Amino acid sequence: MIIVMKNSVTTEQIDEVVKHVISWGAQAHVDRGDVQTVIGIIGDKAEILRKPWGSFAGVEKVLEVSDPFKMASRKFHPTDTIIDVEGVKLGGGHTCVIAGPCSVDTEEYVLAIAKAVKAAGATMLRGGAFKPRTSPYTFQGSGEDGLKILKTAKQETGLPIVTEVMSIDQIDLVYRYADVIQIGARNTQNFNLLKALGKMGKPVILKNGIATTAKEHLMSAEYVMSEGLKEVILCLRGTRTYETAMRNCLDVALIPYLQELSHLPVIVDSSHSTGIRPFVMPVAYAGMAAGADGLILEVHPNPCEALSDGEQALLPNDFEYLMKRLEGLKAWNQRDWKTQAKSTK
Ligand code: PEP
Ligand code: MN
């Protein structure tokens, strides 16, 4: 349910509605726009519909939201969410490129990567210190030592840090170092972890699951947001299909699809979507051309020595080349497509 307030609504009138909603045992999430304020109500729909909305000052109308995701829905929050990570903005026309190694390895490599990607225009540094690996016998991540290396790289370059949390017991440690938390494909439906992160205060990049649908991906975002955190970034990293040519299969159409259903920023991970170096750049470009709000990419100067995913790591030169090619897309706005598509119907 959404309560749309009148343009002339006062703070007291909003507070009055919120107070009553809470007293009915439901949740109220206020979204104050420049022009309009809406209040998202989560609770027993039939019960809420029976309430005397007409008697509340400042209420314009009450709308039902049929989607099972509410907080993540564009109906709840009509304007794009813009996430600000230490001055780096993402969403609502602000694009960001997150780049770095799959796993944090040596300080020398991580610093070299951070400096190279920063010089090429990256806006955040990625690197896993806790790694979800298919085999328990492969490198599992360097833990706090890796997080310390990321911190040094941030001090040297100013790039905010994106790193993965795999379990609830890692939260305290990782939050001491990370600026943005990554939830990997294997944890997209780890609902207890999602709820725990929703109670914390740092933005979350939520990848789609190994075989989740777009709506299941949004429901996972809803798990985080229902606990209070508003800053969720949806990341498309491909899913497993019958096609085995690539590591995964990225559906580019899901970028505008998710942006239509949700106000959350949508970024593309073309490293894990393809798994093969020569395909990472064209798919990254395709994602941005389809209107993605950003990219997350793996980069390593010596992929043969990378501790994971070397075969999909871009060389710093590749990354620089891609960033130059992406410049040509900067003036482009995916809303143009939508206007055009509607006008030719
Ligand atoms: C990663 O980003 O290194 C990673 C493990 O990704 P995913 O969860 O998409 O497989
Ligand atoms: Mn990886």
Short mmCIF file of C-alpha atoms and ligand atoms in Angstrom, two decimals:
data_model
loop_
_atom_site.label_atom_id
_atom_site.label_comp_id
_atom_site.label_asym_id
_atom_site.label_seq_id
_atom_site.Cartn_x
_atom_site.Cartn_y
_atom_site.Cartn_z
CA MET A 1 0.00 0.00 0.00
CA ILE A 2 1.14 3.50 -0.76
CA ILE A 3 -0.29 6.62 0.76
CA VAL A 4 0.29 9.54 -1.58
CA MET A 5 0.28 12.79 0.35
CA LYS A 6 -0.87 16.13 -1.03
CA ASN A 7 1.81 18.48 -2.35
CA SER A 8 0.92 20.88 0.45
CA VAL A 9 1.37 18.27 3.20
CA THR A 10 3.01 19.37 6.46
CA THR A 11 5.48 17.45 8.61
CA GLU A 12 2.87 17.22 11.37
CA GLN A 13 0.37 15.61 8.99
CA ILE A 14 2.96 13.04 7.87
CA ASP A 15 3.88 12.29 11.48
CA GLU A 16 0.21 11.81 12.33
CA VAL A 17 -0.23 9.19 9.59
CA VAL A 18 2.98 7.40 10.60
CA LYS A 19 1.92 7.35 14.26
CA HIS A 20 -1.40 5.72 13.41
CA VAL A 21 0.12 3.19 11.01
CA ILE A 22 2.55 2.06 13.71
CA SER A 23 -0.27 1.84 16.27
CA TRP A 24 -2.05 -0.56 13.86
CA GLY A 25 0.94 -2.86 13.94
CA ALA A 26 2.09 -2.00 10.40
CA GLN A 27 5.33 -0.42 9.15
CA ALA A 28 5.52 3.04 7.59
CA HIS A 29 8.37 4.11 5.31
CA VAL A 30 8.31 7.78 4.41
CA ASP A 31 9.80 8.91 1.12
CA ARG A 32 9.94 12.70 0.93
CA GLY A 33 10.43 13.84 -2.62
CA ASP A 34 11.02 17.44 -3.69
CA VAL A 35 7.47 17.61 -5.00
CA GLN A 36 5.58 14.71 -3.46
CA THR A 37 5.77 12.66 -0.30
CA VAL A 38 4.64 9.05 -0.30
CA ILE A 39 4.36 6.71 2.66
CA GLY A 40 4.84 3.02 2.02
CA ILE A 41 2.79 0.86 4.34
CA ILE A 42 3.64 -2.76 4.96
CA GLY A 43 1.16 -4.85 6.90
CA ASP A 44 -2.15 -6.63 6.55
CA LYS A 45 -3.57 -5.19 3.31
CA ALA A 46 -7.24 -5.83 4.03
CA GLU A 47 -6.88 -4.31 7.48
CA ILE A 48 -5.08 -1.21 6.16
CA LEU A 49 -7.64 -0.65 3.42
CA ARG A 50 -10.38 -0.52 6.05
CA LYS A 51 -8.76 2.41 7.85
CA PRO A 52 -10.39 5.86 7.60
CA TRP A 53 -7.85 7.42 5.24
CA GLY A 54 -10.28 10.13 4.18
CA SER A 55 -10.20 11.58 7.68
CA PHE A 56 -6.43 12.18 7.72
CA ALA A 57 -5.37 15.68 6.71
CA GLY A 58 -2.79 15.76 3.95
CA VAL A 59 -3.64 12.39 2.35
CA GLU A 60 -4.32 12.60 -1.39
CA LYS A 61 -4.95 8.95 -2.24
CA VAL A 62 -4.24 5.36 -1.25
CA LEU A 63 -2.79 3.01 -3.84
CA GLU A 64 -2.45 -0.76 -3.69
CA VAL A 65 0.90 -2.24 -4.72
CA SER A 66 0.35 -5.67 -6.15
CA ASP A 67 4.09 -6.49 -6.52
CA PRO A 68 5.40 -8.68 -3.71
CA PHE A 69 8.40 -6.35 -3.44
CA LYS A 70 7.42 -3.03 -1.92
CA MET A 71 10.43 -1.04 -0.71
CA ALA A 72 12.33 -1.98 -3.85
CA SER A 73 9.41 -1.08 -6.11
CA ARG A 74 9.38 2.04 -8.23
CA LYS A 75 5.75 2.45 -7.18
CA PHE A 76 6.97 3.07 -3.64
CA HIS A 77 9.76 5.37 -4.68
CA PRO A 78 9.10 6.84 -8.12
CA THR A 79 12.46 8.58 -8.52
CA ASP A 80 15.77 6.78 -8.99
CA THR A 81 17.66 6.08 -5.79
CA ILE A 82 21.01 7.85 -5.80
CA ILE A 83 23.62 6.26 -3.57
CA ASP A 84 26.51 8.38 -2.34
CA VAL A 85 29.65 6.55 -1.25
CA GLU A 86 32.09 9.15 0.05
CA GLY A 87 31.16 11.50 -2.78
CA VAL A 88 30.98 8.80 -5.48
CA LYS A 89 27.40 8.82 -6.72
CA LEU A 90 25.58 5.92 -8.27
CA GLY A 91 22.09 5.86 -9.81
CA GLY A 92 19.80 8.52 -11.22
CA GLY A 93 22.16 9.35 -14.08
CA HIS A 94 25.36 8.92 -12.05
CA THR A 95 27.39 6.00 -13.36
CA CYS A 96 30.18 4.28 -11.49
CA VAL A 97 32.82 1.75 -12.43
CA ILE A 98 34.10 -0.57 -9.73
CA ALA A 99 37.27 -2.44 -10.62
CA GLY A 100 39.92 -4.54 -8.94
CA PRO A 101 41.12 -8.09 -8.44
CA CYS A 102 38.81 -11.03 -7.83
CA SER A 103 40.75 -11.94 -4.67
CA VAL A 104 43.01 -9.65 -2.72
CA ASP A 105 46.51 -11.10 -3.13
CA THR A 106 49.74 -9.20 -2.52
CA GLU A 107 49.91 -5.58 -1.46
CA GLU A 108 52.10 -4.84 -4.49
CA TYR A 109 49.52 -6.17 -6.93
CA VAL A 110 46.53 -4.59 -5.21
CA LEU A 111 48.21 -1.18 -5.05
CA ALA A 112 49.28 -1.43 -8.69
CA ILE A 113 45.74 -2.39 -9.72
CA ALA A 114 44.14 0.34 -7.61
CA LYS A 115 46.43 3.01 -9.09
CA ALA A 116 45.92 1.77 -12.64
CA VAL A 117 42.13 1.57 -12.46
CA LYS A 118 41.93 4.94 -10.72
CA ALA A 119 44.05 6.53 -13.43
CA ALA A 120 41.74 5.02 -16.05
CA GLY A 121 38.65 6.46 -14.36
CA ALA A 122 37.36 3.77 -11.98
CA THR A 123 35.38 5.20 -9.08
CA MET A 124 35.64 2.34 -6.55
CA LEU A 125 38.00 -0.54 -5.84
CA ARG A 126 36.76 -4.13 -5.54
CA GLY A 127 38.59 -7.09 -4.04
CA GLY A 128 37.51 -10.18 -2.14
CA ALA A 129 39.09 -11.04 1.21
CA PHE A 130 36.49 -13.75 1.88
CA LYS A 131 35.95 -15.83 -1.25
CA PRO A 132 33.02 -18.13 -2.02
CA ARG A 133 34.81 -20.85 -3.98
CA THR A 134 33.24 -23.91 -5.58
CA SER A 135 36.01 -26.10 -4.20
CA PRO A 136 37.07 -26.09 -0.55
CA TYR A 137 40.61 -26.92 -1.75
CA THR A 138 41.09 -23.65 -3.64
CA PHE A 139 42.12 -20.28 -2.19
CA GLN A 140 39.48 -19.13 0.29
CA GLY A 141 40.61 -15.51 0.72
CA SER A 142 43.13 -13.79 2.94
CA GLY A 143 40.65 -12.53 5.56
CA GLU A 144 41.66 -9.55 7.66
CA ASP A 145 45.13 -9.36 6.07
CA GLY A 146 43.38 -8.80 2.74
CA LEU A 147 41.08 -6.18 4.23
CA LYS A 148 44.15 -4.31 5.54
CA ILE A 149 45.62 -4.31 2.04
CA LEU A 150 42.38 -2.86 0.68
CA LYS A 151 42.55 -0.15 3.35
CA THR A 152 46.08 0.76 2.29
CA ALA A 153 44.94 0.91 -1.35
CA LYS A 154 42.13 3.25 -0.32
CA GLN A 155 44.56 5.47 1.57
CA GLU A 156 46.82 5.65 -1.50
CA THR A 157 44.12 6.23 -4.11
CA GLY A 158 41.03 7.53 -2.34
CA LEU A 159 38.94 4.81 -3.98
CA PRO A 160 36.15 3.52 -1.72
CA ILE A 161 36.30 -0.22 -1.04
CA VAL A 162 33.81 -2.85 -2.21
CA THR A 163 34.28 -6.27 -0.64
CA GLU A 164 32.23 -9.38 0.02
CA VAL A 165 30.66 -10.63 3.23
CA MET A 166 29.85 -14.34 3.15
CA SER A 167 28.32 -14.88 6.56
CA ILE A 168 26.83 -13.09 9.53
CA ASP A 169 29.90 -13.77 11.68
CA GLN A 170 32.09 -11.81 9.23
CA ILE A 171 29.99 -8.65 9.40
CA ASP A 172 31.76 -6.93 12.33
CA LEU A 173 35.19 -7.38 10.81
CA VAL A 174 34.33 -6.51 7.22
CA TYR A 175 32.38 -3.39 8.22
CA ARG A 176 35.52 -1.98 9.80
CA TYR A 177 37.17 -1.82 6.37
CA ALA A 178 34.49 -1.79 3.65
CA ASP A 179 32.58 1.15 2.23
CA VAL A 180 30.20 -1.02 0.19
CA ILE A 181 29.33 -4.63 0.97
CA GLN A 182 29.06 -7.19 -1.79
CA ILE A 183 26.65 -10.11 -1.54
CA GLY A 184 27.74 -12.74 -3.99
CA ALA A 185 25.58 -14.97 -6.17
CA ARG A 186 25.79 -17.87 -3.72
CA ASN A 187 24.34 -15.78 -0.91
CA THR A 188 21.62 -13.92 -2.78
CA GLN A 189 18.99 -16.02 -1.08
CA ASN A 190 20.68 -16.35 2.28
CA PHE A 191 17.81 -14.50 3.87
CA ASN A 192 19.24 -14.32 7.39
CA LEU A 193 22.40 -12.70 6.05
CA LEU A 194 20.33 -10.26 3.97
CA LYS A 195 18.28 -9.28 7.01
CA ALA A 196 21.42 -8.79 9.10
CA LEU A 197 22.92 -6.48 6.46
CA GLY A 198 19.64 -4.57 6.24
CA LYS A 199 20.16 -3.54 9.87
CA MET A 200 23.61 -2.17 9.13
CA GLY A 201 24.42 1.22 7.65
CA LYS A 202 26.50 0.56 4.54
CA PRO A 203 25.31 0.23 0.94
CA VAL A 204 24.99 -3.32 -0.35
CA ILE A 205 25.69 -4.60 -3.86
CA LEU A 206 23.37 -7.53 -4.29
CA LYS A 207 24.23 -9.87 -7.14
CA ASN A 208 21.58 -12.02 -8.76
CA GLY A 209 21.75 -15.65 -7.66
CA ILE A 210 23.20 -18.51 -9.71
CA ALA A 211 19.72 -19.19 -11.09
CA THR A 212 17.39 -16.55 -9.67
CA THR A 213 14.74 -14.77 -11.71
CA ALA A 214 14.69 -10.98 -11.81
CA LYS A 215 11.74 -10.95 -9.43
CA GLU A 216 13.50 -13.25 -6.97
CA HIS A 217 16.48 -10.89 -7.16
CA LEU A 218 14.15 -8.02 -6.24
CA MET A 219 12.68 -10.05 -3.38
CA SER A 220 16.20 -10.48 -2.02
CA ALA A 221 16.64 -6.70 -2.20
CA GLU A 222 13.34 -6.47 -0.33
CA TYR A 223 14.77 -8.64 2.47
CA VAL A 224 17.58 -6.12 2.95
CA MET A 225 15.33 -3.09 2.64
CA SER A 226 12.58 -4.38 4.89
CA GLU A 227 15.10 -4.13 7.74
CA GLY A 228 15.66 -0.44 7.06
CA LEU A 229 18.61 -0.12 4.67
CA LYS A 230 17.63 1.87 1.59
CA GLU A 231 20.94 1.72 -0.27
CA VAL A 232 20.86 -1.45 -2.32
CA ILE A 233 22.53 -1.80 -5.72
CA LEU A 234 21.32 -4.60 -7.96
CA CYS A 235 24.11 -6.35 -9.83
CA LEU A 236 23.57 -8.59 -12.84
CA ARG A 237 26.27 -11.24 -13.13
CA GLY A 238 24.48 -13.70 -15.41
CA THR A 239 22.70 -16.91 -14.53
CA ARG A 240 23.23 -20.56 -15.35
CA THR A 241 21.33 -21.67 -18.45
CA TYR A 242 21.60 -24.47 -21.05
CA GLU A 243 24.24 -22.36 -22.84
CA THR A 244 27.75 -23.38 -21.86
CA ALA A 245 29.79 -21.08 -24.13
CA MET A 246 30.26 -18.58 -21.32
CA ARG A 247 30.61 -19.07 -17.59
CA ASN A 248 27.09 -17.63 -17.18
CA CYS A 249 24.49 -16.01 -19.37
CA LEU A 250 23.74 -12.28 -19.04
CA ASP A 251 20.35 -11.08 -20.20
CA VAL A 252 20.92 -7.43 -21.13
CA ALA A 253 17.16 -6.82 -21.29
CA LEU A 254 17.03 -7.26 -17.52
CA ILE A 255 18.82 -3.92 -17.08
CA PRO A 256 15.91 -1.73 -18.31
CA TYR A 257 13.46 -4.30 -16.92
CA LEU A 258 14.80 -3.97 -13.36
CA GLN A 259 15.06 -0.20 -13.74
CA GLU A 260 11.42 -0.09 -14.72
CA LEU A 261 10.27 -2.20 -11.79
CA SER A 262 12.64 -0.70 -9.26
CA HIS A 263 14.22 2.63 -8.36
CA LEU A 264 17.46 0.93 -7.30
CA PRO A 265 20.64 1.34 -9.37
CA VAL A 266 21.49 -1.60 -11.63
CA ILE A 267 25.11 -2.46 -12.41
CA VAL A 268 26.61 -5.16 -14.61
CA ASP A 269 29.36 -7.62 -13.76
CA SER A 270 30.60 -8.75 -17.15
CA SER A 271 33.57 -10.58 -15.59
CA HIS A 272 31.48 -13.29 -13.95
CA SER A 273 28.83 -13.14 -16.72
CA THR A 274 31.33 -14.29 -19.31
CA GLY A 275 34.28 -15.75 -17.42
CA ILE A 276 36.50 -15.28 -20.48
CA ARG A 277 38.72 -12.21 -20.91
CA PRO A 278 37.96 -11.29 -24.56
CA PHE A 279 34.22 -11.24 -23.90
CA VAL A 280 34.33 -9.11 -20.76
CA MET A 281 34.75 -5.79 -22.60
CA PRO A 282 32.00 -6.16 -25.23
CA VAL A 283 29.50 -7.32 -22.61
CA ALA A 284 30.46 -4.44 -20.30
CA TYR A 285 29.88 -2.07 -23.20
CA ALA A 286 26.56 -3.72 -24.01
CA GLY A 287 25.47 -3.33 -20.40
CA MET A 288 26.26 0.37 -20.37
CA ALA A 289 24.63 0.83 -23.77
CA ALA A 290 21.48 -0.78 -22.36
CA GLY A 291 21.43 1.84 -19.61
CA ALA A 292 23.22 0.20 -16.67
CA ASP A 293 24.14 2.55 -13.84
CA GLY A 294 27.62 1.10 -13.67
CA LEU A 295 29.97 -1.83 -13.93
CA ILE A 296 31.94 -4.08 -11.61
CA LEU A 297 34.96 -5.65 -13.27
CA GLU A 298 37.95 -7.79 -12.38
CA VAL A 299 41.37 -6.43 -13.32
CA HIS A 300 44.81 -7.94 -12.74
CA PRO A 301 48.22 -7.04 -14.22
CA ASN A 302 49.39 -10.65 -14.11
CA PRO A 303 46.33 -12.91 -14.48
CA CYS A 304 48.46 -16.06 -14.41
CA GLU A 305 49.35 -15.24 -10.82
CA ALA A 306 45.86 -14.16 -9.73
CA LEU A 307 44.61 -16.30 -6.86
CA SER A 308 41.16 -16.68 -8.45
CA ASP A 309 39.41 -15.91 -11.74
CA GLY A 310 42.61 -15.01 -13.63
CA GLU A 311 41.05 -16.19 -16.90
CA GLN A 312 38.46 -13.41 -16.77
CA ALA A 313 40.69 -10.63 -15.42
CA LEU A 314 41.16 -7.65 -17.70
CA LEU A 315 44.68 -6.36 -18.02
CA PRO A 316 45.04 -2.73 -16.92
CA ASN A 317 45.48 -1.74 -20.58
CA ASP A 318 42.23 -3.50 -21.52
CA PHE A 319 40.49 -1.66 -18.73
CA GLU A 320 41.87 1.69 -19.87
CA TYR A 321 40.75 0.96 -23.43
CA LEU A 322 37.24 0.02 -22.25
CA MET A 323 36.95 3.20 -20.17
CA LYS A 324 37.86 5.28 -23.21
CA ARG A 325 35.26 3.49 -25.33
CA LEU A 326 32.66 4.06 -22.61
CA GLU A 327 33.26 7.81 -22.77
CA GLY A 328 31.24 7.81 -25.98
CA LEU A 329 28.20 6.54 -24.09
CA LYS A 330 28.28 9.16 -21.37
CA ALA A 331 25.79 11.54 -22.92
CA TRP A 332 23.42 8.70 -23.40
CA ASN A 333 20.45 8.24 -21.16
CA GLN A 334 18.41 5.06 -21.14
CA ARG A 335 15.21 7.04 -20.61
CA ASP A 336 15.58 8.14 -24.24
CA TRP A 337 14.90 4.58 -25.30
CA LYS A 338 11.76 4.43 -23.25
CA THR A 339 10.37 7.68 -24.59
CA GLN A 340 11.15 6.59 -28.11
CA ALA A 341 9.61 3.13 -27.66
CA LYS A 342 6.42 4.61 -26.27
CA SER A 343 6.11 7.22 -28.97
CA THR A 344 6.31 4.65 -31.75
CA LYS A 345 3.68 2.32 -30.30
C1 PEP B 1 33.22 -12.21 -7.15
O1 PEP B 1 32.72 -11.10 -7.34
O2 PEP B 1 34.42 -12.41 -7.11
C2 PEP B 1 32.30 -13.38 -7.08
C3 PEP B 1 32.62 -14.46 -6.41
O3 PEP B 1 31.18 -13.20 -7.79
P1 PEP B 1 29.81 -14.05 -7.88
O4 PEP B 1 29.25 -14.06 -6.50
O5 PEP B 1 29.00 -13.24 -8.85
O6 PEP B 1 30.15 -15.41 -8.40
MN MN B 2 35.73 -13.44 -9.19
#
